Structure formats: C-alpha cells, structure tokens
C-alpha cells in the first residue's frame, strides 16, 4: 500500500514532499538570488549600514507611536466604540509591521544568503501578514462608517463580540494569505517562475496578493464615495459638520495608505511583467518598500492630530513621565521640602470640563 509523504506537503501535491525537503537547505536562497539578480547586492557597505540604522530607528518610532495609541484606546472607556476598536486594530497591525520591518532589516544584507528558505519565508511573510491586516482594517473601518451613516443595525445586541470576531477573522485571513508561500505556493524547484524582487516567491502569488489588495482598496474608495454622496444628499442631522469631519479623518488615513503603498504595488506589478534580469529598476525595490513603511509612522500622527481627546490620552504617559522627572529634580535640589501631591487626572478633567463620552466635533474627538 502506498504511503503518503510525511509532513503537510502531500496536501498540496504528490511531488511536494521533495520540495519541502529543500526548506532547510542553506544553499537554496543563494541559488535563487544568483538566478534572478545579475550580482546579488548583499555587501554591508557603510552607506547600507547607515540606511539600515535609519530604518531601524524609524521602525522603533513606529512601535512606540502605535503602542501609545493602543494603550490610550485600552485604558479609556470612551474609546471602546466600534470606530476606535477598528482604529486600534489598525494600530496593532502597524505596530507589528514596525517589528517585522526591524527583523527584515536585521536579516538582510550579508545575512540574506545564509538563510534557509524557511527563515526567508518567515522574514518576508511577516511583512505580508501585517500588510494584509492593515488592508482588512481599512475595509472594516469603511464598513463601520457606512453602517453609522446609513444607521443600519448590523451588529445586534452582542455588538462587541461580533466586532472582535470580525477582527479575529481579518487576522486569520491575513495569516493564511501571508503563509501561502511556506505552505507550498512558491518557486522552489521552478526558477523560471521566480519573482525578481522576492526571489523565492512565485510570480503568480505576488500578482494574486497585489490584485486582492487592489480590489479591496478600490472597493473601499467606492464605498467612501457612496458615503459622501449619502451625506451630501441627506438631512442636516446626517450631513452635520461632525460627520463630515469624521469622514475626512478616515479618508485621510486611506489616502495616506494608498500614497505610501502605491509605488510598492507598482514595482511588484512590474516584477510580474518583466522577464528575469530585464528590468534594472527592480533591483532598487527596497527603496519603494522603505517608503511604504512611512504609512505605519503617519497613521498615529493622523489619529492624534484629528482628535483632541485621543491626543490628550496618547500624550498622558509622556506628561506623567515629565512631571515625575521634574518632581525628582526639585526633590534633589530641596531635600527637606515636601511637595504637595498632584491632583488626579479625573479632577483635572473636571476642572477643564472634559466630556465623559466622545463628542464628534472638529478639533475635538472626531474618530
């Protein structure tokens, strides 16, 4: 009786077992880079080291920014609405994108050719997973805005549970989409089908991913156009300034995402169309992806710029740290003097007449 090959490869193809045996080969990555690139540029030159250091600093800023947004959303109950939960999910994907880009940078250059295919797939797949999560988060935000404007009862009584299930489903789909190459949709054993930008990825997979993202983003744009048409043609309570301000915020987020990622998507489409070693521009693709990382840096700036309440909550840990440092400095200068305790944040908010629930006003809370 014929036995199936060990491992998950038999689920995809009877001959896949041989391909999976190459996943731990230390020579496969070098073989693919030598085939797709005229001369693999993996030397750690001083300019490359400076660029890598700058990218890592940028990614650290991405992680800190989005972590502050997540802390603000989690600790304040006024931010537990559907809109803020989806923005928090987008911040989580941006935070993980920063971590993935740091790992990608540290494992690039001279380290690349020493990786096994499994390590290479993990390096690149993590970036694809976070990108997928960002796209699905933008879709969820667009759907939520349409539901809010159209006043459709979508979630029912167990609203929070369904929102969390939607967020979990988006991450599950992202994991599957980003994990397809390591599951077998790659070009190991088929060099002629390999991408130039991502030499272990099959060109059809790259085209499939870019097509899916482009279709989703086009649907989001169409949805926002429909929302604006509904708002402009509706009664005053629907077309109120606060509603338009909120739409402006999420539209800015979408526009920045498209602006930052469009060059990277374009280079991947060019990669699919170009035969191997015929498009020198593909060898500079890392600049396009570095530019795309700015999206994860700009999103938290947009949230806090457009929402006074969220800005106050995001900056609160930094203000507390600064106040604590100032108190320590004064205590060191006047060791015998006892300082009065600071008022609690709630008393400060009462003195400033801060509302206890989100007020959707331009310049205040509009997301």
CSV table of C-alpha atoms in Angstrom, one decimal:
chain,number,residue,atom,x,y,z
A,1,UNK,CA,0.0,0.0,0.0
A,2,UNK,CA,1.4,3.4,-1.0
A,3,UNK,CA,2.1,5.7,2.0
A,4,UNK,CA,1.7,9.4,1.8
A,5,UNK,CA,4.9,11.5,2.3
A,6,UNK,CA,5.4,12.8,5.8
A,7,UNK,CA,4.6,16.5,6.5
A,8,UNK,CA,2.0,18.8,5.1
A,9,UNK,CA,3.3,18.8,1.6
A,10,UNK,CA,1.1,15.9,0.4
A,11,UNK,CA,-1.9,18.0,1.0
A,12,UNK,CA,-0.9,20.2,-2.0
A,13,UNK,CA,0.8,17.8,-4.4
A,14,UNK,CA,2.1,14.3,-4.6
A,15,UNK,CA,5.5,15.6,-5.5
A,16,UNK,CA,5.5,18.4,-2.9
A,17,UNK,CA,7.4,16.3,-0.4
A,18,UNK,CA,10.7,16.7,-2.3
A,19,UNK,CA,10.2,20.5,-2.3
A,20,UNK,CA,9.6,20.6,1.4
A,21,UNK,CA,12.8,18.7,2.0
A,22,UNK,CA,14.6,21.8,0.5
A,23,UNK,CA,13.1,24.2,3.1
A,24,UNK,CA,16.1,23.7,5.4
A,25,UNK,CA,18.8,23.8,2.7
A,26,UNK,CA,21.3,26.6,3.3
A,27,UNK,CA,22.1,26.9,-0.4
A,28,UNK,CA,18.7,27.5,-1.9
A,29,UNK,CA,18.4,31.2,-1.1
A,30,UNK,CA,21.8,31.8,-2.7
A,31,UNK,CA,20.8,29.8,-5.8
A,32,UNK,CA,17.6,31.8,-6.3
A,33,UNK,CA,19.3,35.2,-5.8
A,34,UNK,CA,22.0,34.3,-8.3
A,35,UNK,CA,19.4,33.3,-10.8
A,36,UNK,CA,17.2,36.4,-10.5
A,37,UNK,CA,19.8,39.0,-10.0
A,38,UNK,CA,22.9,39.8,-12.1
A,39,UNK,CA,25.0,40.3,-9.0
A,40,UNK,CA,23.3,39.9,-5.6
A,41,UNK,CA,23.9,43.2,-3.7
A,42,UNK,CA,24.4,41.9,-0.2
A,43,UNK,CA,27.6,43.6,0.9
A,44,UNK,CA,27.4,45.6,4.1
A,45,UNK,CA,28.8,48.9,2.8
A,46,UNK,CA,28.9,51.9,5.1
A,47,UNK,CA,26.0,53.5,3.2
A,48,UNK,CA,23.9,50.4,3.6
A,49,UNK,CA,24.7,50.3,7.3
A,50,UNK,CA,23.7,53.9,7.8
A,51,UNK,CA,20.4,53.2,5.8
A,52,UNK,CA,19.7,50.2,7.9
A,53,UNK,CA,20.3,52.1,11.1
A,54,UNK,CA,17.9,54.9,10.0
A,55,UNK,CA,15.2,52.3,9.1
A,56,UNK,CA,15.6,50.6,12.5
A,57,UNK,CA,15.2,54.0,14.2
A,58,UNK,CA,12.1,54.7,12.1
A,59,UNK,CA,10.6,51.3,13.0
A,60,UNK,CA,11.3,51.9,16.7
A,61,UNK,CA,9.3,55.2,16.4
A,62,UNK,CA,6.5,53.3,14.7
A,63,UNK,CA,6.4,50.8,17.5
A,64,UNK,CA,6.4,53.5,20.2
A,65,UNK,CA,3.7,55.6,18.5
A,66,UNK,CA,1.3,52.8,17.8
A,67,UNK,CA,1.9,51.3,21.3
A,68,UNK,CA,0.8,54.7,22.8
A,69,UNK,CA,-2.3,54.6,20.7
A,70,UNK,CA,-3.2,51.1,21.8
A,71,UNK,CA,-2.6,52.0,25.5
A,72,UNK,CA,-4.9,55.0,25.1
A,73,UNK,CA,-7.7,53.0,23.4
A,74,UNK,CA,-7.4,50.2,26.0
A,75,UNK,CA,-7.3,52.3,29.2
A,76,UNK,CA,-10.1,54.8,28.4
A,77,UNK,CA,-13.7,53.5,28.1
A,78,UNK,CA,-14.7,56.4,25.9
A,79,UNK,CA,-12.6,54.8,23.1
A,80,UNK,CA,-14.3,51.4,23.3
A,81,UNK,CA,-16.7,52.2,20.4
A,82,UNK,CA,-16.6,50.3,17.1
A,83,UNK,CA,-14.7,53.0,15.4
A,84,UNK,CA,-11.9,53.1,18.0
A,85,UNK,CA,-11.7,49.3,18.2
A,86,UNK,CA,-11.1,49.2,14.4
A,87,UNK,CA,-8.6,52.0,14.6
A,88,UNK,CA,-6.9,50.1,17.5
A,89,UNK,CA,-6.7,47.1,15.3
A,90,UNK,CA,-5.0,49.2,12.5
A,91,UNK,CA,-2.6,50.5,15.2
A,92,UNK,CA,-1.8,46.9,16.2
A,93,UNK,CA,-1.1,45.9,12.6
A,94,UNK,CA,1.1,49.0,12.2
A,95,UNK,CA,3.0,48.1,15.4
A,96,UNK,CA,3.6,44.6,14.3
A,97,UNK,CA,4.7,46.0,10.9
A,98,UNK,CA,7.3,48.0,12.6
A,99,UNK,CA,8.6,44.9,14.4
A,100,UNK,CA,8.5,42.9,11.1
A,101,UNK,CA,10.5,45.6,9.3
A,102,UNK,CA,13.1,45.6,12.1
A,103,UNK,CA,13.5,41.9,11.7
A,104,UNK,CA,13.6,42.2,7.9
A,105,UNK,CA,16.3,44.8,8.1
A,106,UNK,CA,18.5,42.8,10.6
A,107,UNK,CA,18.2,39.7,8.4
A,108,UNK,CA,19.0,41.5,5.2
A,109,UNK,CA,22.3,42.3,3.5
A,110,UNK,CA,25.1,39.8,4.1
A,111,UNK,CA,22.8,37.7,6.3
A,112,UNK,CA,20.3,37.0,3.5
A,113,UNK,CA,22.4,34.4,1.6
A,114,UNK,CA,22.9,32.4,4.8
A,115,UNK,CA,19.2,32.0,5.5
A,116,UNK,CA,17.3,28.8,4.8
A,117,UNK,CA,14.1,29.0,2.8
A,118,UNK,CA,12.0,28.6,6.0
A,119,UNK,CA,13.8,31.6,7.6
A,120,UNK,CA,13.4,33.6,4.4
A,121,UNK,CA,9.7,32.8,4.2
A,122,UNK,CA,9.2,33.8,7.8
A,123,UNK,CA,11.1,37.1,7.2
A,124,UNK,CA,9.0,38.1,4.2
A,125,UNK,CA,5.8,36.5,5.2
A,126,UNK,CA,5.6,38.6,8.4
A,127,UNK,CA,5.6,41.8,6.4
A,128,UNK,CA,2.8,40.4,4.1
A,129,UNK,CA,0.7,39.4,7.1
A,130,UNK,CA,0.8,42.8,8.7
A,131,UNK,CA,0.1,44.5,5.3
A,132,UNK,CA,-2.9,42.2,4.9
A,133,UNK,CA,-4.1,43.1,8.4
A,134,UNK,CA,-3.8,46.8,7.6
A,135,UNK,CA,-5.9,46.4,4.4
A,136,UNK,CA,-8.6,44.5,6.2
A,137,UNK,CA,-8.6,47.0,9.0
A,138,UNK,CA,-9.2,49.8,6.4
A,139,UNK,CA,-12.1,47.7,5.0
A,140,UNK,CA,-13.6,47.2,8.4
A,141,UNK,CA,-13.4,51.0,9.1
A,142,UNK,CA,-15.1,51.8,5.8
A,143,UNK,CA,-17.9,49.3,6.6
A,144,UNK,CA,-18.3,50.7,10.1
A,145,UNK,CA,-18.6,54.3,8.7
A,146,UNK,CA,-21.2,53.1,6.1
A,147,UNK,CA,-23.2,51.4,8.9
A,148,UNK,CA,-23.0,54.5,11.1
A,149,UNK,CA,-24.1,56.8,8.3
A,150,UNK,CA,-26.9,54.6,7.0
A,151,UNK,CA,-28.0,53.8,10.5
A,152,UNK,CA,-28.1,50.1,9.8
A,153,UNK,CA,-28.3,47.7,12.7
A,154,UNK,CA,-25.5,45.4,11.7
A,155,UNK,CA,-24.0,44.1,15.0
A,156,UNK,CA,-27.1,43.4,17.1
A,157,UNK,CA,-27.1,43.1,20.9
A,158,UNK,CA,-23.8,41.3,21.0
A,159,UNK,CA,-22.0,44.1,19.2
A,160,UNK,CA,-18.6,43.9,20.9
A,161,UNK,CA,-18.5,40.2,20.4
A,162,UNK,CA,-19.2,40.4,16.7
A,163,UNK,CA,-16.6,43.2,16.3
A,164,UNK,CA,-14.0,41.1,18.0
A,165,UNK,CA,-14.9,38.1,15.8
A,166,UNK,CA,-14.5,40.3,12.7
A,167,UNK,CA,-11.1,41.5,13.9
A,168,UNK,CA,-10.1,37.9,14.6
A,169,UNK,CA,-11.3,36.8,11.2
A,170,UNK,CA,-9.3,39.5,9.5
A,171,UNK,CA,-6.1,38.3,11.2
A,172,UNK,CA,-6.8,34.7,10.4
A,173,UNK,CA,-7.2,35.6,6.7
A,174,UNK,CA,-4.0,37.6,6.8
A,175,UNK,CA,-2.1,34.7,8.3
A,176,UNK,CA,-3.4,32.4,5.6
A,177,UNK,CA,-2.6,34.8,2.8
A,178,UNK,CA,0.9,35.6,4.1
A,179,UNK,CA,1.6,31.9,4.8
A,180,UNK,CA,0.7,30.5,1.4
A,181,UNK,CA,4.3,30.5,0.2
A,182,UNK,CA,5.6,28.5,3.1
A,183,UNK,CA,2.7,26.1,2.6
A,184,UNK,CA,3.8,25.4,-1.0
A,185,UNK,CA,2.9,28.3,-3.3
A,186,UNK,CA,6.5,29.3,-4.0
A,187,UNK,CA,9.0,28.8,-6.8
A,188,UNK,CA,11.4,26.3,-5.1
A,189,UNK,CA,12.4,23.9,-7.9
A,190,UNK,CA,11.0,26.3,-10.6
A,191,UNK,CA,13.5,29.1,-11.0
A,192,UNK,CA,11.9,30.4,-14.2
A,193,UNK,CA,8.7,31.3,-12.2
A,194,UNK,CA,10.5,33.3,-9.5
A,195,UNK,CA,10.0,36.9,-8.7
A,196,UNK,CA,13.0,39.2,-9.1
A,197,UNK,CA,12.1,41.4,-6.1
A,198,UNK,CA,11.2,38.4,-3.9
A,199,UNK,CA,13.3,35.6,-5.4
A,200,UNK,CA,11.7,32.7,-3.5
A,201,UNK,CA,8.1,33.8,-4.3
A,202,UNK,CA,6.3,32.6,-7.4
A,203,UNK,CA,5.2,35.5,-9.7
A,204,UNK,CA,1.6,34.3,-9.8
A,205,UNK,CA,1.4,34.5,-5.9
A,206,UNK,CA,2.8,38.1,-6.0
A,207,UNK,CA,0.2,39.0,-8.7
A,208,UNK,CA,-2.6,37.4,-6.7
A,209,UNK,CA,-1.7,39.3,-3.5
A,210,UNK,CA,-1.4,42.6,-5.2
A,211,UNK,CA,-4.7,42.0,-7.1
A,212,UNK,CA,-6.5,41.2,-3.9
A,213,UNK,CA,-5.3,44.3,-2.1
A,214,UNK,CA,-6.0,46.5,-5.2
A,215,UNK,CA,-9.6,45.1,-5.4
A,216,UNK,CA,-10.2,45.7,-1.7
A,217,UNK,CA,-8.8,49.2,-1.8
A,218,UNK,CA,-10.9,50.0,-4.9
A,219,UNK,CA,-14.0,48.8,-3.1
A,220,UNK,CA,-13.1,50.9,-0.1
A,221,UNK,CA,-12.7,54.0,-2.3
A,222,UNK,CA,-16.1,53.3,-3.9
A,223,UNK,CA,-17.7,52.8,-0.5
A,224,UNK,CA,-16.4,56.2,0.7
A,225,UNK,CA,-17.6,57.9,-2.5
A,226,UNK,CA,-21.0,56.4,-1.8
A,227,UNK,CA,-20.9,57.6,1.9
A,228,UNK,CA,-20.1,61.1,0.8
A,229,UNK,CA,-22.9,61.1,-1.7
A,230,UNK,CA,-25.3,59.9,1.0
A,231,UNK,CA,-24.1,62.6,3.4
A,232,UNK,CA,-24.3,65.4,0.9
A,233,UNK,CA,-27.8,64.5,-0.1
A,234,UNK,CA,-29.2,63.7,3.4
A,235,UNK,CA,-30.9,65.8,6.0
A,236,UNK,CA,-29.0,68.2,8.3
A,237,UNK,CA,-28.6,65.6,11.1
A,238,UNK,CA,-26.7,63.2,8.8
A,239,UNK,CA,-24.7,65.9,7.0
A,240,UNK,CA,-23.7,67.6,10.2
A,241,UNK,CA,-20.1,69.1,10.3
A,242,UNK,CA,-19.0,66.5,12.9
A,243,UNK,CA,-20.0,63.7,10.5
A,244,UNK,CA,-18.0,65.3,7.6
A,245,UNK,CA,-15.1,65.8,10.0
A,246,UNK,CA,-15.1,62.1,10.9
A,247,UNK,CA,-15.3,61.1,7.2
A,248,UNK,CA,-12.4,63.4,6.5
A,249,UNK,CA,-10.2,61.7,9.1
A,250,UNK,CA,-10.8,58.1,7.8
A,251,UNK,CA,-10.4,59.4,4.2
A,252,UNK,CA,-7.0,60.9,5.1
A,253,UNK,CA,-6.0,57.5,6.6
A,254,UNK,CA,-7.0,55.7,3.4
A,255,UNK,CA,-5.3,58.3,1.2
A,256,UNK,CA,-2.0,58.1,3.0
A,257,UNK,CA,-2.1,54.3,2.8
A,258,UNK,CA,-2.6,54.4,-1.0
A,259,UNK,CA,0.0,57.1,-1.4
A,260,UNK,CA,2.7,55.2,0.6
A,261,UNK,CA,2.0,51.7,-0.8
A,262,UNK,CA,1.1,52.5,-4.5
A,263,UNK,CA,4.8,52.7,-5.5
A,264,UNK,CA,5.5,49.3,-3.9
A,265,UNK,CA,2.4,47.7,-5.5
A,266,UNK,CA,3.5,49.2,-8.9
A,267,UNK,CA,7.0,47.7,-8.6
A,268,UNK,CA,5.5,44.3,-7.8
A,269,UNK,CA,3.3,44.5,-10.9
A,270,UNK,CA,6.3,45.5,-12.9
A,271,UNK,CA,8.1,42.5,-11.4
A,272,UNK,CA,5.4,40.2,-12.7
A,273,UNK,CA,5.5,41.6,-16.2
A,274,UNK,CA,9.3,41.7,-16.6
A,275,UNK,CA,11.3,38.6,-17.6
A,276,UNK,CA,14.2,37.8,-15.3
A,277,UNK,CA,17.1,40.4,-15.4
A,278,UNK,CA,15.4,42.7,-17.9
A,279,UNK,CA,14.2,45.5,-15.6
A,280,UNK,CA,17.1,47.1,-13.6
A,281,UNK,CA,14.6,49.2,-11.6
A,282,UNK,CA,13.5,46.0,-9.8
A,283,UNK,CA,16.9,45.9,-8.1
A,284,UNK,CA,16.0,49.2,-6.3
A,285,UNK,CA,12.7,47.8,-4.9
A,286,UNK,CA,13.9,48.2,-1.3
A,287,UNK,CA,13.6,52.0,-1.6
A,288,UNK,CA,9.9,51.6,-2.5
A,289,UNK,CA,9.3,49.3,0.5
A,290,UNK,CA,11.2,51.7,2.8
A,291,UNK,CA,8.9,54.5,1.6
A,292,UNK,CA,5.9,52.3,2.3
A,293,UNK,CA,6.9,52.0,6.0
A,294,UNK,CA,6.1,55.7,6.4
A,295,UNK,CA,2.5,54.7,6.4
A,296,UNK,CA,2.8,53.0,9.7
A,297,UNK,CA,4.5,56.1,11.1
A,298,UNK,CA,2.0,58.6,9.8
A,299,UNK,CA,-1.2,56.8,10.9
A,300,UNK,CA,-0.8,57.6,14.7
A,301,UNK,CA,0.0,61.2,13.8
A,302,UNK,CA,-3.3,61.4,11.9
A,303,UNK,CA,-5.3,60.0,14.7
A,304,UNK,CA,-3.9,62.3,17.3
A,305,UNK,CA,-3.9,65.4,15.0
A,306,UNK,CA,-7.6,65.0,14.3
A,307,UNK,CA,-8.8,64.0,17.8
A,308,UNK,CA,-8.1,66.2,20.8
A,309,UNK,CA,-9.3,63.6,23.2
A,310,UNK,CA,-7.1,60.9,21.8
A,311,UNK,CA,-4.2,63.2,21.6
A,312,UNK,CA,-4.6,64.1,25.3
A,313,UNK,CA,-4.8,60.4,26.2
A,314,UNK,CA,-1.8,59.4,24.0
A,315,UNK,CA,0.4,62.1,25.4
A,316,UNK,CA,-0.6,61.4,29.0
A,317,UNK,CA,2.1,58.8,29.7
A,318,UNK,CA,4.7,61.2,28.4
A,319,UNK,CA,3.4,64.1,30.5
A,320,UNK,CA,3.3,61.9,33.6
A,321,UNK,CA,6.9,60.9,33.0
A,322,UNK,CA,7.9,64.5,32.5
A,323,UNK,CA,6.1,65.5,35.7
A,324,UNK,CA,7.8,62.7,37.6
A,325,UNK,CA,11.2,63.7,36.3
A,326,UNK,CA,10.5,67.3,37.3
A,327,UNK,CA,9.4,66.3,40.8
A,328,UNK,CA,12.5,64.2,41.2
A,329,UNK,CA,14.7,67.1,40.1
A,330,UNK,CA,13.1,69.5,42.6
A,331,UNK,CA,13.3,66.9,45.4
A,332,UNK,CA,17.0,66.5,44.7
A,333,UNK,CA,17.5,70.3,44.9
A,334,UNK,CA,15.4,70.8,48.0
A,335,UNK,CA,15.9,67.6,50.1
A,336,UNK,CA,13.9,68.9,53.1
A,337,UNK,CA,10.9,70.2,51.2
A,338,UNK,CA,7.8,68.1,50.8
A,339,UNK,CA,5.9,68.6,47.6
A,340,UNK,CA,2.1,68.6,47.5
A,341,UNK,CA,0.6,65.6,45.7
A,342,UNK,CA,-0.7,66.3,42.2
A,343,UNK,CA,-4.4,66.2,41.5
A,344,UNK,CA,-5.7,63.1,39.8
A,345,UNK,CA,-6.4,63.1,36.1
A,346,UNK,CA,-10.1,62.9,36.8
A,347,UNK,CA,-10.0,66.1,38.9
A,348,UNK,CA,-8.0,67.8,36.1
A,349,UNK,CA,-10.6,66.8,33.6
A,350,UNK,CA,-13.4,68.1,35.8
A,351,UNK,CA,-11.7,71.4,36.1
A,352,UNK,CA,-11.4,71.5,32.3
A,353,UNK,CA,-14.9,70.3,31.7
A,354,UNK,CA,-13.8,67.4,29.6
A,355,UNK,CA,-16.8,65.3,28.4
A,356,UNK,CA,-17.1,61.8,29.6
A,357,UNK,CA,-18.3,60.5,26.3
A,358,UNK,CA,-16.9,61.1,22.8
A,359,UNK,CA,-18.2,64.3,21.2
A,360,UNK,CA,-17.7,64.3,17.5
A,361,UNK,CA,-16.6,67.9,16.9
A,362,UNK,CA,-14.0,69.3,14.6
A,363,UNK,CA,-10.7,69.6,16.6
A,364,UNK,CA,-12.1,67.5,19.5
A,365,UNK,CA,-13.0,63.8,19.2
A,366,UNK,CA,-13.8,63.1,15.6
A,367,UNK,CA,-12.7,59.5,15.2
